[in-house]
Structure formats: structure tokens, C-alpha cells
Amino acid sequence: MMLDTESYNFAYLDEQTKRMIRRGLLKAVAVPGLQVPFGGREMPLPYGWGTGGIQVTASVIGEEDCLKVIDQGADDTTNAVSIRKFFAKTASVKTTEITEEATLIQTRHRIPETPLSSGQILIYQVPIPEPLRFIEPRETETRKMHALSEYGVMHVKLYEDIAQFGQIATAYAYPVMVNGRYVMDPSPIPKFDNPKMNQNPALQLFGAGREKRLYAVPPYTDVQSLDFEDHPFEVQSWDENCALCGATDTFLDEVIVDDAGTRMFVCSDTHFCVQRQEAQNA
Amino acid sequence: MRDPILSARHLTREYAPGQGCLDIELDVWPGEVLGIVGESGSGKSTLLRLLSGQERPDTGSNRFFTSTDEWVELTEASESHLRYLGRTEFGIIHQNPRDGLRLRISAGGNIGERLMGVGERNYGDIRARAAQWMQEVEIDPARIDDKPLYFSGGMQQRLQIARNLVTNPRLIFMDEPTGGLDVSVQARLLDTLKRLVQELGIAVIIVTHDMGVARLLADRLLVMKNGRVIESGLTDQVLDDPHASYTQQLVASILQVN
């Protein structure tokens, strides 16, 4: 194994920092949905680019791991490529674009379409970990609200949506109740992905670098999206199929393909889409 | 005679020697309006915070009789229990409606928050009750989706009242509810308050330095000075036949205006 140990520790972070983050993660797993503070480190990329996720990945990655990184479902965008390279260089781990092959998946804004399996870890990059923040700016107060399970205000947000738009217009970062106890921000994944979090066999870890918070959903945990009796939770649907693989049940991106405004809808999960195209061509 | 709904004994909270509330005893019966009057710094607001459980006393007891027929010692209740009572059995009307409202949430959302806080999950029902309560407090229900940020002071105060009454509380605490409003708006607000209190039969503890407000709303009156209750009795009795010299001065001061 070629490791550039002269310049960097394994996976960039020093061992004490990794321990500190792992302790936080253990607590987060023990109390699903609880936000655990941690001493976030300066990382060699800007806040908002995944400093939280990258610290969590660095803390749990081992030499035998195989890493996949996605950004909005794509393996080939700047953020995904650079984080994948970062760990290939500092931890010499295998990297992959194949969801089934990966033991660790760091993600920004999506959960892969391919169902995850037991033993995999999904690591989310989180910008604002506090779901109550929009309505209650005081941290002391939001902590108290979590402690006392005072979640009425979460429904006020959904109420405001319906009053203004006639439906629950929140399309991403849609609040969820974890294990019947803590209301959690699922990070800005589309609400399309919310149902995938429920009873997922994979371990789901969340890292917010700027806000310095960790939280987790252990495997096979109940994750319910909040809603009203007469306005039940619904995921997005499209009239189109994926223009590349024809999928009807995936999250689609609308892409403008020329200056004349021609548009097409394609799967946001690039690996899933390629896999389907290959199967069709075979 | 029925039991009181709130019963305080030897309630004391001193910020500094002689400052705060000293050895307060009072009972509030269901459906009555208790006025607390006195000059600035006489301990009125401190007493209100003690009675509503927002502040813990140094000594003394303060018991509340819940709708499930139990006595709760508020001075020893857990914070979660106090906050639960605050959402269900109590209402607190702040002097400044900005303290009691979420200004950037629509009027309907403000009223609905308490309902959602006690587990109401039907949008249609919540909205219907919000509209109904806006009507009760004489705000045009067409403004249900407007933000209270753009309401006048009087409307904000009305909205605050609706927001508190929607969960049918049994005891309302009011701290100078008409403070900061001009006289005509005050008069209409007082009319609304008086009507609602009579219709709903809720107990109210109202702190005010305005003897006119006290005379109009309160059934019984406590007069406070230097943290102590110096006189108490039926409102008319206290105002028409004041015993303590301070009360006599207080009453004389308004009679001159008239």
C-alpha cells in the first residue's frame, strides 16, 4: 500500500480528531435524530462544499473500504470528483461509481435509486441541521423544543405552505420524525427520497461542517415525513420518462440542451441511469 | 361554593430586599376577573410571572386546579409540564403583541400554532377554527393569510387574544393588554375582552396601572405597593370606598380626571 504518510495522516484528519468525531457519531446513532455537537476542523475545501460530510467520511473510512461520492445524484460533477480524489489520495482507498460495490457513499442532495443494503454507510452533507431554525432563531429555545418534543411549529411551516400555495410546497429538506421522537432535517434531499430513509438497511450519518453538528439514522429505523390528515405527504412525479434510459420511477433532472431552449428530462442518479442503458443495449 | 382555580400562599420573590413580591396570598375562582393595580415597580408584573409559572418564587406555594380535577403545585412542576399547561390551560397576553406573536407567520398560522402544538393535524379544521376566532375578536377573516407584521397595534393585540383563546384555556394572564394603544382602540378592545370573558367564563388575572381598565373588566381588585398587597376586595368596593391611604390617592387621581 502506497501511503503518503510523510505529509498526511490516513484520511487527512489526525487520529484524535477522528476519535472525537466517532464518539459523537456513536452518540448520534444511540439517539436517532439527535443533533450532537462536534469540534469541526478546517478542511481543505470551503464551507458549503461538504466539510461536514468529508469529516464524517474521514472518521469512519478504513483501508478496506470502497468509496462512492455523489453530488445531486451524479458521480461526475466537480464536488463528487474532487472529494473522491481527496480520499483516493489521502487514504489510498478504492473508489467506485457502482452503488452496490461501495461500502461508503458520501452524498450531497440525493439518495441513490439503487436500494442500499445492510453494511453500507450513507454519509450526507448538511448545510443547516436545525429543522426548527426557520421559525425559531434562538438555539437555546430550539434545543428546549427538541428536549420537550414541542414540534407544533413544524406543522406551522407546512400550514403556511398550504395557505400560500394550496399544497405543501416544501420540495426538499422536508422535515421528518425519526424513531417517533426527534424531528430531523434530512439535508436538502428532494422529498422524493424521504421514503427511502424509512427502515433503510444502511446506516445513515449526517455531518454539518459549518454548524458543527452530527446526527444519524441507524439501520431499520422509522423515518416518517410530517404531514396533515387532509394534505398527506406526497413525492414528486413527472409526466416524462428519463430520455436516456426510459425509467418512470426515478428522480428526474430537467436539462436544457441547446440555445433554443430544448429541454430533456434525465435521471439525476447517473450510475443508475447508465446501468439501465447498458442492460438495454446488452 | 366552588373551589378556586388558582391558589397562592406566601408567594415571595425578592430581587433585592424589599423589591419584588412579598408574601402574596390570593385565590382566583373560575370565571372571575381579578385585577391587579399599583404603581410602576410595585411588583405587579413579577406577581403575574410567578402566578403563571414563568418565574419560580423564593418561597411559597402556588397551586392550579387542572381541567382533569387535579391540583398542580406550579412552583415545583417540571418545565415540560409548565409549558404543556401554557399551551392548554393557560393563556398569556403580553403587553407588546410582538412578544406573543410570530410576526412573519400568517394570522391563521399564528392562531393554528397552539392547535398544532396540542396535536391537531387536520389543515381544514385548523383553518376553519382560525377563521372563526378571527371573527370572534373582530378581525376580518379575509386577512387570514396576511402577516401580523402588517397589522395595526390593535389588530395585533386582537390576534394575540385569538391565538391564546383557540385552545379553550381556563385561565388567562394579561399584562397591560391595552398598553400602547390609543384610547378609541383601547375602548373597543376592552369591549371585546369583556364580551369574550363573559361568554366563555374563563378566569382572568389582569395587571394594569389604568384604573379605568380595572373598573371596566375586573370583578375583584388587588392593590399593590412595594411588593405587598395593601388592599383587596370587590372592584366597586375598593374604588368607591378605599381604605388604605395609597388606594385613596390612587382613586382620587382618576376621579380628578373625570
Coordinates of C-alpha atoms in Angstrom, one line a residue:
Chain A
M1 CA 0.0 0.0 0.0
M2 CA 1.4 3.3 -1.0
L3 CA 0.5 5.9 1.6
D4 CA 1.9 9.4 1.6
T5 CA 2.4 9.3 5.3
E6 CA 5.0 12.0 5.3
S7 CA 2.6 14.7 4.5
Y8 CA -0.8 13.5 5.6
N9 CA -2.3 11.2 8.2
F10 CA -4.5 8.4 6.9
A11 CA -7.7 10.1 5.6
Y12 CA -6.3 13.6 6.2
L13 CA -7.6 14.1 9.8
D14 CA -5.4 13.3 12.8
E15 CA -6.4 10.3 14.9
Q16 CA -7.6 12.3 17.9
T17 CA -10.0 14.3 15.7
K18 CA -11.3 11.1 14.2
R19 CA -11.9 9.6 17.6
M20 CA -13.7 12.7 18.8
I21 CA -16.0 12.6 15.7
R22 CA -16.5 8.8 16.2
R23 CA -17.6 9.4 19.8
G24 CA -20.1 12.0 18.5
L25 CA -21.3 9.5 15.9
L26 CA -21.8 6.8 18.5
K27 CA -23.9 9.1 20.5
A28 CA -25.8 10.2 17.4
V29 CA -26.5 6.5 16.4
A30 CA -27.6 5.8 20.0
V31 CA -30.2 8.6 19.9
P32 CA -31.5 8.6 16.4
G33 CA -32.2 12.1 15.1
L34 CA -30.5 13.9 17.9
Q35 CA -28.0 16.6 16.9
V36 CA -24.7 16.1 18.5
P37 CA -22.2 18.9 18.5
F38 CA -18.6 18.2 17.5
G39 CA -15.4 20.2 17.1
G40 CA -15.4 20.8 13.4
R41 CA -12.0 21.2 11.8
E42 CA -10.8 23.4 9.0
M43 CA -10.9 21.3 5.9
P44 CA -9.2 22.0 2.6
L45 CA -12.4 23.0 0.9
P46 CA -14.9 25.8 1.6
Y47 CA -17.9 25.6 3.8
G48 CA -20.9 24.5 1.8
W49 CA -18.9 22.1 -0.3
G50 CA -19.2 19.2 2.1
T51 CA -16.9 19.9 5.0
G52 CA -19.2 18.1 7.4
G53 CA -19.7 15.1 5.2
I54 CA -16.0 14.8 4.5
Q55 CA -15.1 14.9 8.2
V56 CA -17.6 12.1 8.9
T57 CA -16.2 10.1 5.9
A58 CA -12.6 10.6 7.1
S59 CA -13.6 9.4 10.6
V60 CA -15.3 6.1 9.5
I61 CA -13.3 5.2 6.4
G62 CA -10.9 2.2 6.6
E63 CA -8.2 0.8 4.3
E64 CA -10.6 -1.9 3.1
D65 CA -13.4 0.5 2.2
C66 CA -14.7 1.3 -1.2
L67 CA -15.9 4.9 -1.6
K68 CA -18.6 6.4 -3.9
V69 CA -19.3 10.1 -3.9
I70 CA -22.3 11.7 -5.5
D71 CA -23.4 15.3 -5.9
Q72 CA -27.1 15.7 -6.9
G73 CA -27.0 12.1 -7.8
A74 CA -24.1 12.5 -10.2
D75 CA -20.7 10.8 -9.9
D76 CA -19.0 13.1 -12.4
T77 CA -19.6 16.6 -11.0
T78 CA -16.8 18.8 -9.5
N79 CA -17.7 18.3 -5.9
A80 CA -18.0 14.5 -6.3
V81 CA -14.9 14.1 -8.3
S82 CA -12.7 16.2 -6.0
I83 CA -13.9 14.6 -2.8
R84 CA -13.4 11.1 -4.3
K85 CA -9.9 12.1 -5.4
F86 CA -9.2 13.5 -2.0
F87 CA -9.8 10.2 -0.3
A88 CA -8.1 8.2 -3.1
K89 CA -5.0 10.4 -2.4
T90 CA -5.1 10.7 1.4
A91 CA -6.4 7.3 2.3
S92 CA -5.5 5.2 -0.8
V93 CA -8.9 3.6 -0.7
K94 CA -10.7 2.0 -3.7
T95 CA -13.3 4.3 -5.3
T96 CA -16.2 3.4 -7.4
E97 CA -19.3 4.7 -9.2
I98 CA -21.2 1.5 -8.7
T99 CA -23.7 1.9 -5.8
E100 CA -23.8 -1.9 -5.0
E101 CA -20.0 -2.0 -4.8
A102 CA -19.5 0.9 -2.4
T103 CA -19.2 0.4 1.4
L104 CA -19.3 4.2 2.0
I105 CA -21.3 6.6 0.0
Q106 CA -20.9 10.3 0.6
T107 CA -23.8 12.3 -0.9
R108 CA -25.0 15.8 -1.5
H109 CA -28.7 16.2 -2.1
R110 CA -29.7 12.6 -3.2
I111 CA -30.1 9.1 -2.0
P112 CA -29.1 6.6 -4.8
E113 CA -32.0 5.0 -6.7
T114 CA -30.4 1.5 -6.2
P115 CA -31.7 0.2 -2.8
L116 CA -28.9 0.2 -0.2
S117 CA -28.0 -2.9 1.7
S118 CA -27.0 -3.8 5.1
G119 CA -23.4 -2.9 5.8
Q120 CA -23.3 0.2 3.6
I121 CA -23.0 3.6 5.2
L122 CA -24.6 6.7 3.6
I123 CA -23.0 10.0 4.6
Y124 CA -24.9 13.2 4.0
Q125 CA -23.5 16.7 3.7
V126 CA -25.8 19.0 5.6
P127 CA -25.9 22.9 5.4
I128 CA -28.5 23.6 8.1
P129 CA -29.0 20.8 10.6
E130 CA -31.8 22.5 12.6
P131 CA -35.2 21.9 11.1
L132 CA -36.8 24.4 13.6
R133 CA -34.4 27.2 12.7
F134 CA -36.6 28.9 10.2
I135 CA -39.2 29.7 12.8
E136 CA -37.1 29.9 16.0
P137 CA -33.8 31.7 15.6
R138 CA -32.7 31.1 19.2
E139 CA -30.5 28.0 19.7
T140 CA -31.4 27.8 23.4
E141 CA -35.0 27.7 22.5
T142 CA -34.8 25.1 19.7
R143 CA -32.8 22.8 22.0
K144 CA -35.5 23.1 24.6
M145 CA -38.2 22.4 21.9
H146 CA -36.3 19.2 20.9
A147 CA -35.9 18.2 24.5
L148 CA -39.6 18.6 25.3
S149 CA -40.8 17.3 21.9
E150 CA -42.5 20.6 21.2
Y151 CA -42.9 20.2 17.4
G152 CA -46.2 22.1 16.8
V153 CA -44.2 24.8 14.9
M154 CA -43.0 22.3 12.3
H155 CA -46.6 22.0 11.2
V156 CA -46.9 25.7 11.2
K157 CA -44.4 25.7 8.3
L158 CA -46.4 23.2 6.4
Y159 CA -49.6 25.1 7.2
E160 CA -48.0 28.3 5.7
D161 CA -47.2 26.3 2.6
I162 CA -50.7 25.2 2.1
A163 CA -52.2 28.6 2.9
Q164 CA -49.9 30.3 0.4
F165 CA -49.6 27.7 -2.4
G166 CA -52.6 25.4 -1.9
Q167 CA -50.3 22.4 -1.2
I168 CA -47.2 21.5 0.8
A169 CA -44.7 23.3 -1.4
T170 CA -41.7 22.2 0.5
A171 CA -39.9 20.1 -2.0
Y172 CA -36.5 19.5 -0.4
A173 CA -35.2 19.3 3.2
Y174 CA -38.7 18.1 4.0
P175 CA -38.9 17.6 7.8
V176 CA -39.1 14.0 9.2
M177 CA -39.8 12.4 12.5
V178 CA -37.2 9.9 13.4
N179 CA -38.0 6.9 15.6
G180 CA -41.1 8.7 16.8
R181 CA -39.0 11.1 18.8
Y182 CA -36.9 13.7 17.1
V183 CA -37.8 15.9 14.2
M184 CA -34.9 16.0 11.8
D185 CA -33.8 17.9 8.7
P186 CA -32.9 15.2 6.2
S187 CA -30.5 17.6 4.5
P188 CA -31.6 19.1 1.2
I189 CA -32.5 15.9 -0.5
P190 CA -35.7 16.1 -2.6
K191 CA -38.7 14.9 -0.7
F192 CA -38.8 12.2 -3.4
D193 CA -36.0 10.5 -1.4
N194 CA -37.7 10.8 2.0
P195 CA -39.5 7.4 1.9
K196 CA -36.1 5.7 1.2
M197 CA -34.9 6.8 4.6
N198 CA -37.6 4.8 6.4
Q199 CA -36.4 1.3 7.5
N200 CA -33.3 1.6 5.4
P201 CA -30.9 -1.3 6.0
A202 CA -27.9 1.0 5.6
L203 CA -26.5 3.3 8.3
Q204 CA -27.2 6.9 7.6
L205 CA -24.8 9.6 9.0
F206 CA -25.2 13.3 8.7
G207 CA -22.4 15.9 9.1
A208 CA -22.8 19.7 9.1
G209 CA -19.4 21.3 8.9
R210 CA -20.3 25.0 9.3
E211 CA -22.8 24.4 12.1
K212 CA -20.6 21.6 13.6
R213 CA -23.4 19.1 14.2
L214 CA -23.6 15.3 13.7
Y215 CA -26.7 13.2 13.6
A216 CA -27.7 9.7 12.4
V217 CA -30.4 7.3 11.5
P218 CA -29.4 3.7 12.4
P219 CA -30.4 0.9 10.1
Y220 CA -34.0 -0.2 10.1
T221 CA -35.3 3.0 11.9
D222 CA -38.7 4.5 11.4
V223 CA -38.5 7.8 9.5
Q224 CA -41.8 9.5 8.8
S225 CA -42.4 12.7 6.8
L226 CA -44.6 15.2 8.6
D227 CA -48.0 16.0 7.0
F228 CA -51.7 16.8 7.6
E229 CA -54.5 14.3 7.6
D230 CA -56.2 16.2 4.7
H231 CA -52.9 17.0 3.0
P232 CA -50.9 13.8 3.2
F233 CA -47.2 13.6 2.3
E234 CA -46.6 13.1 -1.4
V235 CA -43.5 12.7 -3.5
Q236 CA -42.9 14.5 -6.8
S237 CA -43.9 12.8 -10.0
W238 CA -43.2 13.6 -13.7
D239 CA -45.2 13.3 -16.9
E240 CA -42.0 12.4 -18.8
N241 CA -39.8 9.4 -18.6
C242 CA -36.0 9.6 -18.5
A243 CA -34.9 10.5 -22.0
L244 CA -31.8 8.3 -21.8
C245 CA -32.9 5.1 -20.0
G246 CA -36.7 5.4 -20.1
A247 CA -37.1 5.0 -16.3
T248 CA -40.5 6.0 -15.0
D249 CA -39.9 5.8 -11.3
T250 CA -36.7 7.8 -10.7
F251 CA -36.0 11.5 -9.7
L252 CA -35.6 13.4 -13.0
D253 CA -33.5 16.5 -13.7
E254 CA -34.6 18.9 -16.4
V255 CA -31.7 19.7 -18.6
I256 CA -31.6 22.4 -21.3
V257 CA -29.6 21.1 -24.2
D258 CA -29.3 23.9 -26.7
D259 CA -29.7 27.7 -27.0
A260 CA -33.2 27.3 -28.4
G261 CA -34.4 26.1 -25.1
T262 CA -34.9 22.5 -26.0
R263 CA -35.2 20.5 -22.8
M264 CA -35.0 16.9 -21.7
F265 CA -35.6 15.0 -18.5
V266 CA -32.9 12.6 -17.4
C267 CA -32.3 10.6 -14.2
S268 CA -30.4 12.6 -11.6
D269 CA -28.7 9.3 -10.5
T270 CA -26.1 8.9 -13.2
H271 CA -24.9 5.5 -12.2
F272 CA -28.5 4.1 -12.1
C273 CA -29.2 5.6 -15.5
V274 CA -26.0 4.2 -17.1
Q275 CA -26.7 0.8 -15.6
R276 CA -30.2 0.7 -17.2
Q277 CA -28.9 1.8 -20.6
E278 CA -26.2 -0.9 -20.5
A279 CA -28.8 -3.5 -19.6
Q280 CA -31.0 -2.4 -22.5
N281 CA -28.1 -2.4 -25.0
A282 CA -26.8 -5.8 -24.0
Chain B
M1 CA -69.1 27.5 46.7
R2 CA -66.8 26.0 44.1
D3 CA -63.0 25.6 44.7
P4 CA -60.6 28.2 43.4
I5 CA -58.8 27.5 40.1
L6 CA -55.6 29.1 41.4
S7 CA -54.5 29.4 44.9
A8 CA -51.3 31.2 46.0
R9 CA -49.9 31.2 49.6
H10 CA -47.0 33.2 51.0
L11 CA -45.6 33.8 47.5
T12 CA -42.3 35.6 47.7
R13 CA -39.7 36.6 45.2
E14 CA -37.3 39.3 46.1
Y15 CA -34.8 40.6 43.6
A16 CA -33.3 42.8 46.3
P17 CA -34.5 43.4 49.9
G18 CA -38.0 44.9 49.6
Q19 CA -38.0 44.6 45.8
G20 CA -40.3 42.1 44.1
C21 CA -43.2 40.3 45.6
L22 CA -43.6 39.7 49.3
D23 CA -45.9 37.2 51.0
I24 CA -48.7 37.3 48.5
E25 CA -51.9 35.3 49.2
L26 CA -54.7 35.1 46.6
D27 CA -57.3 32.8 45.2
V28 CA -58.9 33.0 41.7
W29 CA -62.2 31.4 41.1
P30 CA -63.4 30.0 37.7
G31 CA -65.0 32.7 35.6
E32 CA -63.9 35.7 37.6
V33 CA -61.6 38.6 36.5
L34 CA -59.1 39.6 39.1
G35 CA -57.4 42.9 38.6
I36 CA -54.0 43.8 40.0
V37 CA -53.3 47.5 40.2
G38 CA -50.5 49.5 41.6
E39 CA -47.8 51.9 40.5
S40 CA -44.7 51.0 38.4
G41 CA -42.3 48.9 40.4
S42 CA -44.9 47.7 42.9
G43 CA -44.4 44.1 41.8
K44 CA -47.4 43.6 39.6
S45 CA -45.7 42.1 36.7
T46 CA -43.4 39.9 38.9
L47 CA -46.5 38.6 40.6
L48 CA -48.1 37.8 37.2
R49 CA -44.9 35.9 36.2
L50 CA -44.9 34.0 39.5
L51 CA -48.6 33.1 39.2
S52 CA -48.2 31.9 35.6
G53 CA -45.2 29.8 36.4
Q54 CA -42.8 31.8 34.2
E55 CA -40.7 32.5 37.2
R56 CA -40.1 30.5 40.3
P57 CA -40.7 32.1 43.7
D58 CA -38.1 32.1 46.6
T59 CA -40.7 30.7 48.9
G60 CA -44.4 30.0 49.0
S61 CA -46.8 27.8 47.1
N62 CA -49.0 28.4 44.0
R63 CA -51.4 25.6 43.2
F64 CA -53.5 25.3 40.0
F65 CA -56.6 23.1 39.6
T66 CA -56.5 21.5 36.2
S67 CA -59.3 20.5 33.9
T68 CA -58.6 16.9 34.9
D69 CA -59.5 17.8 38.5
E70 CA -56.0 17.7 39.9
W71 CA -54.1 20.2 42.0
V72 CA -50.7 21.0 40.4
E73 CA -48.1 22.8 42.5
L74 CA -46.8 25.2 39.9
T75 CA -43.7 26.1 41.9
E76 CA -42.5 22.5 41.8
A77 CA -43.8 21.5 38.3
S78 CA -41.3 20.4 35.7
E79 CA -40.6 22.8 32.9
S80 CA -42.2 20.4 30.4
H81 CA -45.4 20.3 32.5
L82 CA -45.5 24.1 32.8
R83 CA -45.1 24.5 29.1
Y84 CA -47.8 21.9 28.4
L85 CA -50.1 23.8 30.8
G86 CA -49.1 27.0 29.0
R87 CA -50.3 25.6 25.7
T88 CA -53.5 24.1 27.0
E89 CA -54.9 25.5 30.2
F90 CA -53.2 29.0 30.3
G91 CA -53.2 31.9 28.0
I92 CA -50.7 34.7 28.3
I93 CA -51.4 38.0 26.7
H94 CA -48.3 40.2 26.6
Q95 CA -48.3 43.9 26.7
N96 CA -46.4 44.1 23.5
P97 CA -48.1 41.8 20.9
R98 CA -44.8 41.3 19.2
D99 CA -43.7 39.2 22.2
G100 CA -46.7 36.9 21.8
L101 CA -47.0 36.6 18.0
R102 CA -44.8 35.3 15.2
L103 CA -44.9 38.3 13.0
R104 CA -43.7 36.6 9.9
I105 CA -46.2 33.8 10.0
S106 CA -49.7 34.4 8.7
A107 CA -52.5 35.3 11.1
G108 CA -54.0 31.8 10.5
G109 CA -50.7 30.2 11.3
N110 CA -50.4 32.2 14.5
I111 CA -53.8 31.0 15.7
G112 CA -53.3 27.5 14.5
E113 CA -49.9 27.1 16.2
R114 CA -51.4 26.3 19.5
L115 CA -53.8 23.8 17.9
M116 CA -50.9 22.1 16.1
G117 CA -48.9 22.2 19.3
V118 CA -51.5 20.0 21.1
G119 CA -51.6 17.5 18.2
E120 CA -54.3 18.9 15.8
R121 CA -53.3 17.5 12.3
N122 CA -56.2 18.4 10.0
Y123 CA -55.5 21.5 7.9
G124 CA -59.1 22.2 7.1
D125 CA -60.2 22.1 10.7
I126 CA -57.3 24.3 11.9
R127 CA -58.1 26.9 9.2
A128 CA -61.8 26.9 10.0
R129 CA -61.1 27.4 13.7
A130 CA -58.6 30.2 13.0
A131 CA -61.1 32.0 10.8
Q132 CA -63.8 31.6 13.4
W133 CA -61.6 33.0 16.1
M134 CA -60.6 36.0 13.9
Q135 CA -64.3 36.7 13.7
E136 CA -64.7 36.4 17.5
V137 CA -62.0 39.0 18.1
E138 CA -63.4 41.2 15.2
I139 CA -60.6 40.9 12.7
D140 CA -61.8 40.4 9.1
P141 CA -61.3 36.7 8.3
A142 CA -60.3 37.7 4.8
R143 CA -57.0 38.7 6.3
I144 CA -56.2 35.1 7.5
D145 CA -53.2 34.8 5.2
D146 CA -51.7 38.2 6.0
K147 CA -48.8 38.5 8.3
P148 CA -49.3 40.3 11.6
L149 CA -46.2 42.3 10.8
Y150 CA -48.6 44.4 8.6
F151 CA -51.4 44.6 11.2
S152 CA -52.1 47.7 13.3
G153 CA -51.3 47.6 17.0
G154 CA -54.9 47.0 18.0
M155 CA -55.3 44.2 15.4
Q156 CA -52.1 42.6 16.6
Q157 CA -53.4 42.6 20.2
R158 CA -56.7 41.1 19.0
L159 CA -54.8 38.4 17.1
Q160 CA -52.8 37.7 20.2
I161 CA -56.0 37.2 22.1
A162 CA -57.4 34.9 19.5
R163 CA -54.2 32.9 19.4
N164 CA -54.5 32.3 23.2
L165 CA -58.2 31.5 23.3
V166 CA -58.2 29.0 20.5
T167 CA -57.3 26.0 22.7
N168 CA -60.0 27.0 25.3
P169 CA -57.7 27.9 28.2
R170 CA -59.3 28.2 31.6
L171 CA -57.0 30.9 33.0
I172 CA -55.7 33.9 31.1
F173 CA -52.9 36.1 32.3
M174 CA -52.8 39.6 30.9
D175 CA -50.1 42.2 31.4
E176 CA -51.3 45.6 30.5
P177 CA -53.3 44.4 27.4
T178 CA -54.3 47.8 26.4
G179 CA -50.9 49.5 26.9
G180 CA -49.6 51.3 23.9
L181 CA -52.9 51.6 22.1
D182 CA -54.8 54.8 21.5
V183 CA -57.9 55.5 23.5
S184 CA -60.6 54.6 21.0
V185 CA -58.8 51.3 20.1
Q186 CA -58.4 50.6 23.8
A187 CA -62.1 51.0 24.3
R188 CA -63.1 48.6 21.5
L189 CA -60.5 46.1 22.7
L190 CA -61.9 46.3 26.2
D191 CA -65.4 45.7 24.9
T192 CA -64.2 42.6 23.0
L193 CA -62.4 41.3 26.1
K194 CA -65.3 41.9 28.4
R195 CA -67.7 40.1 26.0
L196 CA -65.4 37.1 25.5
V197 CA -64.7 36.7 29.2
Q198 CA -68.4 36.7 29.9
E199 CA -69.3 34.4 27.1
L200 CA -66.5 31.8 27.7
G201 CA -66.5 32.0 31.5
I202 CA -62.7 32.0 31.7
A203 CA -60.8 33.2 34.7
V204 CA -58.6 36.2 34.1
I205 CA -55.8 37.8 36.0
I206 CA -55.2 41.2 34.6
V207 CA -52.3 43.5 35.6
T208 CA -52.9 47.2 34.8
H209 CA -52.0 50.6 36.0
D210 CA -55.1 52.0 34.3
M211 CA -57.9 52.3 36.9
G212 CA -60.4 52.7 34.1
V213 CA -59.4 49.3 32.6
A214 CA -59.6 47.8 36.1
R215 CA -63.1 49.2 36.8
L216 CA -64.4 48.0 33.4
L217 CA -63.1 44.5 33.4
A218 CA -62.3 43.3 37.0
D219 CA -64.7 41.7 39.4
R220 CA -62.2 41.9 42.2
L221 CA -59.2 44.1 42.7
L222 CA -55.8 43.8 44.5
V223 CA -53.9 46.9 45.1
M224 CA -50.1 46.5 45.4
K225 CA -47.5 48.8 46.8
N226 CA -43.8 48.0 47.4
G227 CA -44.3 44.3 46.6
R228 CA -47.2 43.8 49.0
V229 CA -51.0 43.6 48.6
I230 CA -52.2 46.5 50.7
E231 CA -55.9 46.2 49.8
S232 CA -58.2 43.8 48.2
G233 CA -62.0 43.4 47.6
L234 CA -64.7 43.8 45.0
T235 CA -63.7 46.3 42.4
D236 CA -66.6 48.7 43.2
Q237 CA -66.0 48.4 46.9
V238 CA -62.3 49.2 46.5
L239 CA -62.8 52.0 44.1
D240 CA -65.7 53.6 45.9
D241 CA -64.6 53.1 49.5
P242 CA -60.9 52.8 49.5
H243 CA -59.3 52.1 52.9
A244 CA -55.6 52.3 52.5
S245 CA -54.3 55.8 52.1
Y246 CA -52.4 54.8 49.0
T247 CA -55.5 53.5 47.4
Q248 CA -57.4 56.7 48.3
Q249 CA -54.7 58.6 46.5
L250 CA -54.8 56.3 43.5
V251 CA -58.6 56.6 43.3
A252 CA -58.5 60.3 43.8
S253 CA -56.1 60.7 41.0
I254 CA -58.6 59.2 38.4
L255 CA -61.6 61.0 39.9
Q256 CA -59.9 64.3 39.2
V257 CA -59.6 63.3 35.5
N258 CA -63.3 62.6 35.4

